[in-house]
Short mmCIF file of C-alpha atoms in Angstrom, two decimals:
data_model
loop_
_atom_site.label_atom_id
_atom_site.label_comp_id
_atom_site.label_asym_id
_atom_site.label_seq_id
_atom_site.Cartn_x
_atom_site.Cartn_y
_atom_site.Cartn_z
CA UNK U 323 -14.11 3.03 -6.28
CA UNK U 324 -13.04 2.63 -2.67
CA UNK U 325 -11.78 5.47 -1.25
CA UNK U 326 -8.30 4.33 -0.11
CA UNK U 327 -7.78 2.97 -3.23
CA UNK U 328 -7.44 6.47 -4.62
CA UNK U 329 -4.09 7.47 -3.18
CA UNK U 330 -2.89 4.18 -4.08
CA UNK U 331 -3.82 4.22 -7.96
CA UNK U 332 -2.40 8.29 -7.84
CA UNK U 333 1.02 6.96 -6.99
CA UNK U 334 1.44 4.03 -8.92
CA UNK U 335 0.57 6.44 -11.79
CA UNK U 336 3.68 8.67 -10.78
CA UNK U 337 5.84 5.43 -11.39
CA UNK U 338 6.51 6.94 -15.30
CA UNK U 339 6.69 10.16 -14.35
CA UNK U 340 9.84 9.75 -11.68
CA UNK U 341 11.74 7.42 -13.84
CA UNK U 342 11.21 4.35 -11.39
CA UNK U 343 11.35 0.71 -12.50
CA UNK U 344 8.96 0.10 -15.50
CA UNK U 345 6.32 -2.64 -15.38
CA UNK U 346 7.20 -5.78 -17.24
CA UNK U 347 5.89 -6.28 -20.30
CA UNK U 348 4.07 -9.46 -20.36
CA UNK U 349 3.30 -9.51 -23.81
CA UNK U 350 0.22 -8.92 -26.31
CA UNK U 351 -3.37 -9.53 -25.50
CA UNK U 352 -5.30 -10.47 -28.60
CA UNK U 353 -9.34 -10.54 -28.40
CA UNK U 354 -12.15 -9.51 -30.66
CA UNK U 355 -13.64 -6.24 -29.63
CA UNK U 356 -17.53 -5.17 -29.35
CA UNK U 357 -17.66 -4.23 -32.88
CA UNK U 358 -16.12 -7.65 -34.23
CA UNK U 359 -12.57 -6.19 -34.68
CA UNK U 360 -9.34 -8.49 -33.73
CA UNK U 361 -7.77 -6.09 -31.39
CA UNK U 362 -4.41 -6.12 -29.33
CA UNK U 363 -3.33 -4.39 -26.45
CA UNK U 364 -0.06 -4.56 -24.38
CA UNK U 365 -0.57 -6.06 -20.76
CA UNK U 366 2.03 -4.89 -18.12
CA UNK U 367 2.50 -6.56 -15.05
CA UNK U 368 3.44 -4.70 -11.77
CA UNK U 369 5.07 -6.63 -8.95
CA UNK U 370 4.49 -5.84 -5.24
CA UNK U 371 5.81 -6.75 -1.94
CA UNK U 372 4.03 -6.39 1.26
CA UNK U 373 5.61 -7.09 4.81
CA UNK U 374 3.11 -7.57 7.52
CA UNK U 375 3.93 -8.47 11.28
CA UNK U 376 4.00 -12.06 12.13
CA UNK U 377 1.23 -11.09 14.44
CA UNK U 378 -0.90 -10.03 11.34
CA UNK U 379 -0.77 -13.29 9.47
CA UNK U 380 -4.16 -13.84 8.14
CA UNK U 381 -5.42 -10.39 10.01
CA UNK U 382 -8.10 -8.26 8.27
CA UNK U 383 -5.11 -5.99 7.36
CA UNK U 384 -3.79 -8.74 4.99
CA UNK U 385 -7.35 -9.28 3.88
CA UNK U 386 -7.63 -5.89 2.79
CA UNK U 387 -4.27 -5.81 1.26
CA UNK U 388 -5.36 -8.92 -0.77
CA UNK U 389 -8.90 -7.87 -1.46
CA UNK U 390 -7.22 -4.38 -2.76
CA UNK U 391 -5.32 -5.63 -5.46
CA UNK U 392 -7.90 -8.13 -6.42
CA UNK U 393 -10.05 -5.26 -7.00
CA UNK U 394 -7.71 -3.51 -8.99
CA UNK U 395 -7.01 -6.36 -11.38
CA UNK U 396 -10.84 -7.01 -11.70
CA UNK U 397 -11.72 -3.17 -12.62
CA UNK U 398 -10.39 -2.73 -15.94
CA UNK U 399 -11.63 0.90 -15.83
CA UNK U 400 -9.11 1.75 -13.02
CA UNK U 401 -5.78 0.31 -14.66
CA UNK U 402 -6.66 -1.27 -17.84
CA UNK U 403 -3.42 -3.08 -19.09
CA UNK U 404 -1.95 -3.37 -15.83
CA UNK U 405 -2.25 -6.52 -13.49
CA UNK U 406 -0.72 -6.54 -10.18
CA UNK U 407 0.99 -9.49 -8.57
CA UNK U 408 2.13 -9.46 -4.78
CA UNK U 409 4.63 -11.59 -2.70
CA UNK U 410 3.62 -11.35 1.07
CA UNK U 411 6.71 -11.77 3.73
CA UNK U 412 6.05 -11.83 7.24
CA UNK U 413 8.57 -10.15 9.66
CA UNK U 414 8.86 -10.60 13.55
CA UNK U 415 7.86 -7.38 15.36
CA UNK U 416 10.83 -5.16 16.15
CA UNK U 417 13.39 -6.63 13.98
CA UNK U 418 14.19 -4.03 11.48
CA UNK U 419 17.34 -5.73 10.20
CA UNK U 420 15.29 -8.90 9.14
CA UNK U 421 12.46 -6.46 7.73
CA UNK U 422 15.13 -4.63 5.40
CA UNK U 423 16.63 -7.72 4.37
CA UNK U 424 13.42 -9.03 3.38
CA UNK U 425 12.59 -5.94 1.58
CA UNK U 426 15.63 -5.74 -0.28
CA UNK U 427 15.07 -9.48 -1.36
CA UNK U 428 11.38 -8.43 -2.44
CA UNK U 429 12.89 -5.45 -4.72
CA UNK U 430 15.75 -7.89 -6.04
CA UNK U 431 13.03 -10.06 -7.26
CA UNK U 432 11.39 -7.28 -9.01
CA UNK U 433 8.94 -5.48 -6.57
CA UNK U 434 8.08 -2.09 -7.74
CA UNK U 435 6.55 -1.35 -4.56
CA UNK U 436 6.74 -1.91 -1.11
CA UNK U 437 3.65 -2.07 1.42
CA UNK U 438 3.71 -2.24 5.36
CA UNK U 439 4.70 -2.95 7.75
CA UNK U 440 2.42 -1.40 10.24
CA UNK U 441 5.18 -1.90 13.25
CA UNK U 442 6.35 1.96 14.19
CA UNK U 443 9.91 1.13 14.47
CA UNK U 444 10.28 -1.28 11.81
CA UNK U 445 8.12 1.07 9.31
CA UNK U 446 10.83 3.62 9.78
CA UNK U 447 13.65 1.73 8.27
CA UNK U 448 11.56 0.39 5.49
CA UNK U 449 10.48 3.75 4.72
CA UNK U 450 13.91 5.12 4.91
CA UNK U 451 15.11 2.05 2.51
CA UNK U 452 12.32 2.54 0.02
CA UNK U 453 13.32 6.17 -0.05
CA UNK U 454 17.06 5.57 -0.84
CA UNK U 455 15.89 3.66 -3.28
CA UNK U 456 13.37 5.91 -4.84
CA UNK U 457 10.87 2.89 -4.53
CA UNK U 458 7.03 3.94 -3.69
CA UNK U 459 6.37 2.68 -0.12
CA UNK U 460 2.81 2.72 1.14
CA UNK U 461 1.94 2.02 4.77
CA UNK U 462 -0.67 2.35 7.36
CA UNK U 463 1.05 3.25 10.80
CA UNK U 464 1.12 5.77 13.45
CA UNK U 465 3.80 7.84 12.47
CA UNK U 466 4.18 11.05 14.38
CA UNK U 467 6.79 12.76 12.05
CA UNK U 468 5.54 15.48 9.57
CA UNK U 469 7.98 15.88 7.42
CA UNK U 470 6.92 14.90 3.77
CA UNK U 471 8.26 12.00 2.51
CA UNK U 472 9.04 11.87 -1.44
CA UNK U 473 8.37 7.91 -2.02
CA UNK U 474 5.86 7.16 0.92
CA UNK U 475 2.31 7.69 1.61
CA UNK U 476 0.68 6.68 5.03
CA UNK U 477 -3.01 5.59 5.26
CA UNK U 478 -2.89 5.87 8.82
CA UNK U 479 -5.26 8.71 10.08
CA UNK U 480 -3.32 11.57 12.12
CA UNK U 481 -3.87 11.57 15.48
CA UNK U 482 -5.37 15.15 15.47
CA UNK U 483 -7.88 14.30 13.06
CA UNK U 484 -8.87 11.12 15.12
CA UNK U 485 -9.47 13.31 18.07
CA UNK U 486 -11.32 15.66 16.20
CA UNK U 487 -13.64 12.94 14.81
CA UNK U 488 -14.18 11.51 18.10
CA UNK U 489 -15.25 15.34 19.37
CA UNK U 490 -17.15 15.70 16.78
CA UNK U 491 -19.16 12.45 17.06
CA UNK U 492 -19.55 13.04 20.74
CA UNK U 493 -21.06 16.45 20.08
CA UNK U 494 -23.01 15.29 17.41
CA UNK U 495 -24.54 12.58 19.50
CA UNK U 496 -25.07 15.04 22.48
CA UNK U 497 -23.18 12.58 24.98
CA UNK U 498 -22.24 13.92 28.23
CA UNK U 499 -19.96 11.14 29.43
CA UNK U 500 -17.45 9.18 27.21
CA UNK U 501 -14.75 6.30 27.84
CA UNK U 502 -11.84 5.81 25.76
CA UNK U 503 -10.16 2.47 25.58
CA UNK U 504 -6.68 1.96 23.93
CA UNK U 505 -3.75 0.21 23.61
CA UNK U 506 -0.25 1.46 23.40
CA UNK U 507 1.72 -0.73 21.22
CA UNK U 508 4.75 1.50 21.41
#
């Protein structure tokens, strides 16, 4: 299993324990099992909303999100009776009001989770909205706040962890000089 999928699966598994919006019952699937018996099982569909900045349209982040959903749906050992669907919306960078409005529309249409956005300013507003509505929120953005959020999980590495990783790499490779190039989006 892809390592980043594990926190997502644990967060989604907590839906029932926190009395959140239940998945939609999509009926019963009837099929012939390996031992030639007619078997049936309930199938559930989870709708998820994703918010990406307009600049990230078609980016590797969007493709990774689509791939993760496809991978979970394809591997029946992960969540055997669940199918994930998603609706991706693109928000202008820095426009918290529009992003919150789009998130509310996704939730009104039945989204059980919200993914993104990666914009540091807008992401904080969506996290707050998801927290107040008890909706799981999964994001990957730089967040310098250290307080624990009840309904959010951030997949972005902590700056301290990134620094230690870089230090360990330099030490392991016995480098004597290093140049770090970065872009500050804030």
